Amino acid sequence: MELQSWPLALQRFQQSMVDLLFGYLPNLLGALLTLLVGWLIAAAVSRLVQVLLRRLNVQKFIGENIGLRLFEDTNLKLDVVQVSGQLTYWFLLITALLLASEVAGVPQVAQFLGGLFTYIPQVFSAVAILFLAVLIGSLLRRLIVGSLAPEYGYIGTATQAFIYGLALLAALAELGISRVLIYILFGGIVGLVMISGGIAFGLGGRDAARDLIEQWRKPGADDR
């Protein structure tokens, strides 16, 4: 009797799987269609943004007025047009993924992407902090190096490194990194700056210190 029920149970299982597949198939096709349309829109809008920004000469305007030339000190090449296009593309694509997950009936993916969306502003804030730090640090380094004698150029480099360190700590705090880790990094950065400054002063100010000592010793020698 049990042997005769096995084919019937297998048939029912197959029928339930087919019903489940055909019942979920419209949602799956709708999600894939939503994702495809979203991808096409993201690619088209990203391309349109890049074309418009290039025709408006945004890269040249920012380089001449805001100071992207300061990035020459750090050997960084920043294409504002391409970055803007990529940001637009990924924003629209993630939006399409969020909509597709809703259509597919997968709330876990929607919740994950929703949490990602809430975290994106913090990432932008951290990137903006680092961007401003590069601009300000490079500008101050140029000003200090240009206003002091060549042997004191290390002061400009130390100032730039200190600003980079503070910006890194601020960016980590913005991203919600543990405060303990931030304190450790801060102590390491301060120690590194002090050691670097001491070494640079020792190497650069060695001759000046020797001349100063000789000047102090000469009056004593004359009195003898």
Short mmCIF file of C-alpha atoms in Angstrom, two decimals:
data_model
loop_
_atom_site.label_atom_id
_atom_site.label_comp_id
_atom_site.label_asym_id
_atom_site.label_seq_id
_atom_site.Cartn_x
_atom_site.Cartn_y
_atom_site.Cartn_z
CA MET A 1 0.00 0.00 0.00
CA GLU A 2 2.83 2.33 0.84
CA LEU A 3 4.63 1.44 -2.40
CA GLN A 4 1.55 2.41 -4.38
CA SER A 5 1.38 5.82 -2.64
CA TRP A 6 4.93 6.83 -3.66
CA PRO A 7 4.07 7.66 -7.31
CA LEU A 8 1.08 9.66 -6.15
CA ALA A 9 3.17 11.62 -3.64
CA LEU A 10 5.85 12.27 -6.25
CA GLN A 11 3.24 13.44 -8.71
CA ARG A 12 1.76 15.82 -6.15
CA PHE A 13 5.23 17.19 -5.34
CA GLN A 14 5.95 17.79 -9.02
CA GLN A 15 2.59 19.47 -9.48
CA SER A 16 3.18 21.74 -6.48
CA MET A 17 6.61 22.73 -7.81
CA VAL A 18 5.15 23.52 -11.22
CA ASP A 19 2.37 25.57 -9.63
CA LEU A 20 4.90 27.41 -7.49
CA LEU A 21 7.13 28.10 -10.49
CA PHE A 22 4.32 29.37 -12.67
CA GLY A 23 2.90 31.34 -9.77
CA TYR A 24 6.24 33.09 -9.15
CA LEU A 25 7.20 33.40 -12.83
CA PRO A 26 5.27 36.66 -13.42
CA ASN A 27 7.02 38.31 -10.48
CA LEU A 28 10.40 37.08 -11.69
CA LEU A 29 9.80 38.30 -15.23
CA GLY A 30 8.56 41.63 -13.91
CA ALA A 31 11.65 42.02 -11.74
CA LEU A 32 13.98 41.18 -14.64
CA LEU A 33 12.13 43.60 -16.90
CA THR A 34 12.32 46.33 -14.26
CA LEU A 35 16.04 45.72 -13.82
CA LEU A 36 16.65 45.77 -17.58
CA VAL A 37 14.74 49.02 -18.05
CA GLY A 38 16.49 50.55 -15.06
CA TRP A 39 19.89 49.54 -16.41
CA LEU A 40 19.12 51.08 -19.81
CA ILE A 41 17.88 54.29 -18.19
CA ALA A 42 20.92 54.46 -15.90
CA ALA A 43 23.32 54.02 -18.83
CA ALA A 44 21.49 56.58 -20.97
CA VAL A 45 21.19 59.21 -18.24
CA SER A 46 24.83 58.71 -17.22
CA ARG A 47 25.94 59.21 -20.80
CA LEU A 48 23.71 62.29 -21.13
CA VAL A 49 25.14 63.82 -17.94
CA GLN A 50 28.70 63.33 -19.18
CA VAL A 51 27.93 64.86 -22.59
CA LEU A 52 26.25 67.90 -21.04
CA LEU A 53 29.06 68.48 -18.55
CA ARG A 54 31.72 68.19 -21.26
CA ARG A 55 29.89 70.67 -23.48
CA LEU A 56 29.64 73.07 -20.55
CA ASN A 57 33.41 72.71 -19.95
CA VAL A 58 32.80 71.91 -16.30
CA GLN A 59 36.23 70.29 -15.94
CA LYS A 60 37.98 73.43 -17.17
CA PHE A 61 35.81 75.70 -15.03
CA ILE A 62 36.51 73.74 -11.85
CA GLY A 63 40.20 73.48 -12.61
CA GLU A 64 40.56 77.23 -13.09
CA ASN A 65 38.22 78.50 -10.38
CA ILE A 66 38.11 75.90 -7.62
CA GLY A 67 41.65 74.64 -7.90
CA LEU A 68 41.87 71.05 -9.07
CA ARG A 69 45.41 71.88 -10.13
CA LEU A 70 46.31 71.50 -6.49
CA PHE A 71 45.95 67.76 -7.02
CA GLU A 72 49.18 67.86 -9.01
CA ASP A 73 51.08 67.65 -5.71
CA THR A 74 49.44 64.31 -4.94
CA ASN A 75 49.68 62.85 -8.46
CA LEU A 76 45.89 62.43 -8.54
CA LYS A 77 43.95 62.73 -11.78
CA LEU A 78 40.34 63.69 -11.13
CA ASP A 79 37.91 63.68 -14.04
CA VAL A 80 34.86 65.46 -12.65
CA VAL A 81 32.74 64.61 -15.69
CA GLN A 82 33.44 60.89 -15.48
CA VAL A 83 32.93 60.79 -11.72
CA SER A 84 29.57 62.58 -12.06
CA GLY A 85 28.49 60.14 -14.75
CA GLN A 86 29.45 57.10 -12.68
CA LEU A 87 27.67 58.42 -9.60
CA THR A 88 24.52 59.00 -11.64
CA TYR A 89 24.77 55.53 -13.17
CA TRP A 90 25.14 53.67 -9.87
CA PHE A 91 22.46 55.72 -8.13
CA LEU A 92 19.90 54.89 -10.82
CA LEU A 93 21.02 51.26 -11.02
CA ILE A 94 20.65 50.74 -7.26
CA THR A 95 17.22 52.37 -7.48
CA ALA A 96 16.30 49.88 -10.22
CA LEU A 97 17.55 47.01 -8.04
CA LEU A 98 15.40 48.26 -5.18
CA LEU A 99 12.31 48.39 -7.40
CA ALA A 100 13.10 44.97 -8.90
CA SER A 101 13.39 43.40 -5.46
CA GLU A 102 10.00 44.85 -4.54
CA VAL A 103 8.45 43.44 -7.72
CA ALA A 104 10.08 40.05 -7.14
CA GLY A 105 8.71 39.94 -3.63
CA VAL A 106 12.09 39.65 -1.92
CA PRO A 107 11.86 41.99 1.08
CA GLN A 108 15.31 41.03 2.38
CA VAL A 109 17.02 42.51 -0.67
CA ALA A 110 14.83 45.59 -0.47
CA GLN A 111 15.74 46.08 3.19
CA PHE A 112 19.45 45.67 2.43
CA LEU A 113 19.33 48.19 -0.41
CA GLY A 114 17.26 50.54 1.74
CA GLY A 115 19.93 50.41 4.44
CA LEU A 116 22.55 51.02 1.78
CA PHE A 117 20.69 54.10 0.63
CA THR A 118 20.63 55.48 4.16
CA TYR A 119 24.41 54.94 4.43
CA ILE A 120 25.26 56.59 1.10
CA PRO A 121 25.01 60.20 2.44
CA GLN A 122 27.61 59.37 5.08
CA VAL A 123 29.93 58.04 2.38
CA PHE A 124 29.49 61.22 0.36
CA SER A 125 30.22 63.32 3.44
CA ALA A 126 33.42 61.36 4.13
CA VAL A 127 34.54 61.72 0.51
CA ALA A 128 33.80 65.46 0.61
CA ILE A 129 35.90 65.81 3.78
CA LEU A 130 38.85 64.05 2.15
CA PHE A 131 38.42 66.11 -1.02
CA LEU A 132 38.53 69.39 0.89
CA ALA A 133 41.50 68.14 2.90
CA VAL A 134 43.46 67.49 -0.29
CA LEU A 135 42.65 70.97 -1.60
CA ILE A 136 43.42 72.78 1.65
CA GLY A 137 46.49 70.70 2.44
CA SER A 138 47.99 71.21 -1.01
CA LEU A 139 47.21 74.93 -0.92
CA LEU A 140 48.81 75.44 2.50
CA ARG A 141 51.85 73.42 1.50
CA ARG A 142 52.37 75.61 -1.56
CA LEU A 143 51.94 78.78 0.47
CA ILE A 144 54.36 77.66 3.18
CA VAL A 145 56.98 76.34 0.76
CA GLY A 146 56.74 79.51 -1.32
CA SER A 147 57.09 81.85 1.64
CA LEU A 148 59.92 80.10 3.50
CA ALA A 149 63.49 79.26 2.64
CA PRO A 150 64.06 75.96 0.80
CA GLU A 151 65.57 74.27 3.85
CA TYR A 152 62.30 74.79 5.74
CA GLY A 153 60.16 73.08 3.12
CA TYR A 154 59.54 70.22 5.52
CA ILE A 155 57.19 72.51 7.48
CA GLY A 156 54.83 72.65 4.53
CA THR A 157 54.97 68.87 4.10
CA ALA A 158 54.32 68.33 7.83
CA THR A 159 51.37 70.73 7.72
CA GLN A 160 49.90 68.94 4.74
CA ALA A 161 50.32 65.55 6.43
CA PHE A 162 48.69 66.85 9.61
CA ILE A 163 45.66 68.11 7.67
CA TYR A 164 45.39 64.78 5.87
CA GLY A 165 45.47 62.99 9.21
CA LEU A 166 42.73 65.14 10.71
CA ALA A 167 40.61 64.70 7.58
CA LEU A 168 41.06 60.93 7.74
CA LEU A 169 39.92 60.87 11.36
CA ALA A 170 36.91 63.06 10.53
CA ALA A 171 36.00 60.82 7.59
CA LEU A 172 36.21 57.69 9.75
CA ALA A 173 34.03 59.34 12.38
CA GLU A 174 31.50 60.25 9.68
CA LEU A 175 31.40 56.63 8.54
CA GLY A 176 30.69 55.50 12.09
CA ILE A 177 34.02 53.77 12.73
CA SER A 178 34.78 52.86 16.35
CA ARG A 179 36.09 55.74 18.44
CA VAL A 180 38.77 53.52 19.96
CA LEU A 181 40.24 52.90 16.52
CA ILE A 182 40.07 56.62 15.77
CA TYR A 183 41.96 57.43 18.98
CA ILE A 184 44.63 54.88 18.09
CA LEU A 185 44.99 56.32 14.59
CA PHE A 186 45.12 59.85 15.97
CA GLY A 187 47.92 58.93 18.36
CA GLY A 188 49.79 57.22 15.55
CA ILE A 189 49.42 60.21 13.24
CA VAL A 190 50.58 62.67 15.90
CA GLY A 191 53.55 60.48 16.73
CA LEU A 192 54.43 60.10 13.06
CA VAL A 193 54.28 63.85 12.49
CA MET A 194 56.46 64.54 15.53
CA ILE A 195 59.03 61.93 14.53
CA SER A 196 59.07 63.15 10.93
CA GLY A 197 59.41 66.75 12.07
CA GLY A 198 62.25 65.85 14.43
CA ILE A 199 64.12 63.93 11.75
CA ALA A 200 63.58 66.67 9.18
CA PHE A 201 64.70 69.35 11.63
CA GLY A 202 67.71 67.31 12.63
CA LEU A 203 68.79 66.82 9.04
CA GLY A 204 67.85 70.25 7.75
CA GLY A 205 68.91 72.31 10.76
CA ARG A 206 72.15 70.50 11.48
CA ASP A 207 74.34 73.13 9.82
CA ALA A 208 72.45 76.00 11.45
CA ALA A 209 72.81 74.41 14.89
CA ARG A 210 76.55 73.89 14.34
CA ASP A 211 77.03 77.54 13.32
CA LEU A 212 75.08 78.68 16.36
CA ILE A 213 77.23 76.58 18.68
CA GLU A 214 80.38 77.95 17.06
CA GLN A 215 79.15 81.51 17.65
CA TRP A 216 78.56 80.72 21.31
CA ARG A 217 82.00 79.21 21.70
CA LYS A 218 83.92 82.03 20.01
CA PRO A 219 83.39 84.65 22.76
CA GLY A 220 84.64 82.19 25.36
CA ALA A 221 87.72 81.44 23.29
CA ASP A 222 88.46 85.17 22.89
CA ASP A 223 88.24 85.74 26.67
CA ARG A 224 90.90 83.14 27.17
#
